[in-house]
Amino acid sequence: QVQLVESGGGLVQAGGSLRLSCATSRSIFSSFPMGWYRQAQGNQRELVATITSGDKTNYRDSVKGRFTISRDNAKNAVILQMNSLKPEDTAVYYCNTRRFGIDHWGKGTLVTVSS
């Protein structure tokens, strides 16, 4: 059983910041890679950033230098700090983990960036 609980979405103006959190269990957090994906209305779901249990990170090109993915060990949570937000960042953001080759997804949190 895998639980992924997202929080932190909301409405911000272009240039603003949001901090997303994905809380899970200690067993998942300590052993499997995790990441954030997003899906804009009418588009396919796309990778935003990933982080391994060894803290190796990967970002899609359009968010490099603006977004940072990290781990909060005390809370068993993966954080996505989003700065310099743009209207094209507007999407539902989903937390993901791959456990033994099987993907698990959170319910999603909506991020809206106004121009």
C-alpha atoms as a PDB file:
ATOM      1  CA  GLN A   1       0.000   0.000   0.000  1.00  0.00           C
ATOM      2  CA  VAL A   2       1.405   3.372  -1.095  1.00  0.00           C
ATOM      3  CA  GLN A   3       0.078   6.747   0.038  1.00  0.00           C
ATOM      4  CA  LEU A   4       1.178  10.039  -1.532  1.00  0.00           C
ATOM      5  CA  VAL A   5      -0.386  13.179  -0.070  1.00  0.00           C
ATOM      6  CA  GLU A   6       0.223  16.429  -1.960  1.00  0.00           C
ATOM      7  CA  SER A   7      -0.232  19.965  -0.667  1.00  0.00           C
ATOM      8  CA  GLY A   8       0.804  23.531  -1.466  1.00  0.00           C
ATOM      9  CA  GLY A   9      -0.954  24.324  -4.734  1.00  0.00           C
ATOM     10  CA  GLY A  10      -2.767  27.593  -5.293  1.00  0.00           C
ATOM     11  CA  LEU A  11      -3.102  30.768  -7.335  1.00  0.00           C
ATOM     12  CA  VAL A  12      -0.111  33.085  -7.761  1.00  0.00           C
ATOM     13  CA  GLN A  13       0.896  35.925 -10.052  1.00  0.00           C
ATOM     14  CA  ALA A  14       3.636  35.516 -12.643  1.00  0.00           C
ATOM     15  CA  GLY A  15       7.028  35.835 -10.974  1.00  0.00           C
ATOM     16  CA  GLY A  16       5.748  34.472  -7.672  1.00  0.00           C
ATOM     17  CA  SER A  17       6.621  31.301  -5.775  1.00  0.00           C
ATOM     18  CA  LEU A  18       4.938  28.186  -4.434  1.00  0.00           C
ATOM     19  CA  ARG A  19       6.195  25.275  -2.342  1.00  0.00           C
ATOM     20  CA  LEU A  20       4.671  21.855  -3.004  1.00  0.00           C
ATOM     21  CA  SER A  21       4.973  18.967  -0.569  1.00  0.00           C
ATOM     22  CA  CYS A  22       4.415  15.229  -1.077  1.00  0.00           C
ATOM     23  CA  ALA A  23       4.235  13.232   2.135  1.00  0.00           C
ATOM     24  CA  THR A  24       4.606   9.445   2.127  1.00  0.00           C
ATOM     25  CA  SER A  25       5.651   6.589   4.414  1.00  0.00           C
ATOM     26  CA  ARG A  26       9.170   6.095   5.738  1.00  0.00           C
ATOM     27  CA  SER A  27       9.547   2.819   3.833  1.00  0.00           C
ATOM     28  CA  ILE A  28       8.755   4.464   0.483  1.00  0.00           C
ATOM     29  CA  PHE A  29      10.680   7.651   1.200  1.00  0.00           C
ATOM     30  CA  SER A  30      13.912   5.885   2.132  1.00  0.00           C
ATOM     31  CA  SER A  31      14.027   3.272  -0.642  1.00  0.00           C
ATOM     32  CA  PHE A  32      12.442   4.415  -3.918  1.00  0.00           C
ATOM     33  CA  PRO A  33      12.790   7.287  -6.371  1.00  0.00           C
ATOM     34  CA  MET A  34      10.160  10.016  -6.265  1.00  0.00           C
ATOM     35  CA  GLY A  35       9.175  12.876  -8.497  1.00  0.00           C
ATOM     36  CA  TRP A  36       6.762  15.534  -9.600  1.00  0.00           C
ATOM     37  CA  TYR A  37       4.823  15.480 -12.867  1.00  0.00           C
ATOM     38  CA  ARG A  38       2.284  17.933 -14.242  1.00  0.00           C
ATOM     39  CA  GLN A  39      -0.613  17.919 -16.658  1.00  0.00           C
ATOM     40  CA  ALA A  40      -2.029  21.074 -18.201  1.00  0.00           C
ATOM     41  CA  GLN A  41      -5.590  21.024 -19.516  1.00  0.00           C
ATOM     42  CA  GLY A  42      -5.660  19.311 -22.900  1.00  0.00           C
ATOM     43  CA  ASN A  43      -2.018  18.185 -22.677  1.00  0.00           C
ATOM     44  CA  GLN A  44      -0.184  14.982 -21.784  1.00  0.00           C
ATOM     45  CA  ARG A  45       1.330  14.454 -18.348  1.00  0.00           C
ATOM     46  CA  GLU A  46       5.000  15.470 -18.324  1.00  0.00           C
ATOM     47  CA  LEU A  47       7.945  15.047 -15.975  1.00  0.00           C
ATOM     48  CA  VAL A  48       8.913  18.100 -13.929  1.00  0.00           C
ATOM     49  CA  ALA A  49      11.619  16.810 -11.574  1.00  0.00           C
ATOM     50  CA  THR A  50      12.769  13.549  -9.965  1.00  0.00           C
ATOM     51  CA  ILE A  51      14.930  12.635  -6.990  1.00  0.00           C
ATOM     52  CA  THR A  52      16.410   9.249  -6.068  1.00  0.00           C
ATOM     53  CA  SER A  53      16.874   7.768  -2.615  1.00  0.00           C
ATOM     54  CA  GLY A  54      20.516   8.830  -2.995  1.00  0.00           C
ATOM     55  CA  ASP A  55      19.486  12.459  -3.729  1.00  0.00           C
ATOM     56  CA  LYS A  56      20.341  12.485  -7.432  1.00  0.00           C
ATOM     57  CA  THR A  57      18.058  15.001  -9.157  1.00  0.00           C
ATOM     58  CA  ASN A  58      16.779  15.554 -12.683  1.00  0.00           C
ATOM     59  CA  TYR A  59      14.716  18.433 -14.146  1.00  0.00           C
ATOM     60  CA  ARG A  60      12.982  19.149 -17.407  1.00  0.00           C
ATOM     61  CA  ASP A  61      14.778  21.923 -19.270  1.00  0.00           C
ATOM     62  CA  SER A  62      12.026  24.525 -18.942  1.00  0.00           C
ATOM     63  CA  VAL A  63      12.188  24.548 -15.108  1.00  0.00           C
ATOM     64  CA  LYS A  64      15.963  24.376 -14.599  1.00  0.00           C
ATOM     65  CA  GLY A  65      17.169  27.273 -12.479  1.00  0.00           C
ATOM     66  CA  ARG A  66      13.640  28.024 -11.253  1.00  0.00           C
ATOM     67  CA  PHE A  67      12.476  24.822  -9.502  1.00  0.00           C
ATOM     68  CA  THR A  68      14.283  22.790  -6.840  1.00  0.00           C
ATOM     69  CA  ILE A  69      13.345  19.283  -5.698  1.00  0.00           C
ATOM     70  CA  SER A  70      14.557  18.117  -2.284  1.00  0.00           C
ATOM     71  CA  ARG A  71      13.818  15.762   0.612  1.00  0.00           C
ATOM     72  CA  ASP A  72      12.553  16.629   4.089  1.00  0.00           C
ATOM     73  CA  ASN A  73      13.789  13.665   6.113  1.00  0.00           C
ATOM     74  CA  ALA A  74      11.950  14.637   9.301  1.00  0.00           C
ATOM     75  CA  LYS A  75       8.573  14.589   7.528  1.00  0.00           C
ATOM     76  CA  ASN A  76       9.178  11.822   4.935  1.00  0.00           C
ATOM     77  CA  ALA A  77       8.249  14.368   2.288  1.00  0.00           C
ATOM     78  CA  VAL A  78       9.534  15.448  -1.110  1.00  0.00           C
ATOM     79  CA  ILE A  79       9.497  19.201  -1.670  1.00  0.00           C
ATOM     80  CA  LEU A  80       9.207  21.099  -4.943  1.00  0.00           C
ATOM     81  CA  GLN A  81      10.168  24.748  -4.492  1.00  0.00           C
ATOM     82  CA  MET A  82       8.916  26.718  -7.509  1.00  0.00           C
ATOM     83  CA  ASN A  83      10.238  30.239  -8.087  1.00  0.00           C
ATOM     84  CA  SER A  84       9.820  32.732 -10.932  1.00  0.00           C
ATOM     85  CA  LEU A  85       6.576  31.063 -11.942  1.00  0.00           C
ATOM     86  CA  LYS A  86       5.208  31.590 -15.442  1.00  0.00           C
ATOM     87  CA  PRO A  87       1.672  31.209 -16.815  1.00  0.00           C
ATOM     88  CA  GLU A  88       2.840  28.161 -18.773  1.00  0.00           C
ATOM     89  CA  ASP A  89       3.558  26.426 -15.434  1.00  0.00           C
ATOM     90  CA  THR A  90      -0.200  26.277 -14.823  1.00  0.00           C
ATOM     91  CA  ALA A  91      -1.191  22.615 -14.413  1.00  0.00           C
ATOM     92  CA  VAL A  92      -2.244  19.935 -11.983  1.00  0.00           C
ATOM     93  CA  TYR A  93       0.926  18.706 -10.291  1.00  0.00           C
ATOM     94  CA  TYR A  94       1.136  15.025  -9.322  1.00  0.00           C
ATOM     95  CA  CYS A  95       3.522  13.304  -6.934  1.00  0.00           C
ATOM     96  CA  ASN A  96       4.955   9.988  -8.145  1.00  0.00           C
ATOM     97  CA  THR A  97       6.995   7.081  -6.857  1.00  0.00           C
ATOM     98  CA  ARG A  98       8.161   3.927  -8.638  1.00  0.00           C
ATOM     99  CA  ARG A  99       8.141   0.931  -6.309  1.00  0.00           C
ATOM    100  CA  PHE A 100       9.518  -2.316  -7.763  1.00  0.00           C
ATOM    101  CA  GLY A 101       8.858  -1.012 -11.266  1.00  0.00           C
ATOM    102  CA  ILE A 102       5.248   0.030 -10.579  1.00  0.00           C
ATOM    103  CA  ASP A 103       4.179   3.685 -10.640  1.00  0.00           C
ATOM    104  CA  HIS A 104       2.023   5.167  -7.890  1.00  0.00           C
ATOM    105  CA  TRP A 105       0.383   8.587  -8.073  1.00  0.00           C
ATOM    106  CA  GLY A 106      -1.042  11.157  -5.710  1.00  0.00           C
ATOM    107  CA  LYS A 107      -4.391  12.836  -6.317  1.00  0.00           C
ATOM    108  CA  GLY A 108      -2.774  16.028  -7.618  1.00  0.00           C
ATOM    109  CA  THR A 109      -2.688  19.669  -6.549  1.00  0.00           C
ATOM    110  CA  LEU A 110      -3.648  22.557  -8.840  1.00  0.00           C
ATOM    111  CA  VAL A 111      -1.153  25.332  -9.579  1.00  0.00           C
ATOM    112  CA  THR A 112      -2.492  28.396 -11.387  1.00  0.00           C
ATOM    113  CA  VAL A 113      -0.191  31.237 -12.455  1.00  0.00           C
ATOM    114  CA  SER A 114      -1.907  34.413 -13.624  1.00  0.00           C
ATOM    115  CA  SER A 115      -0.416  36.916 -16.063  1.00  0.00           C
END
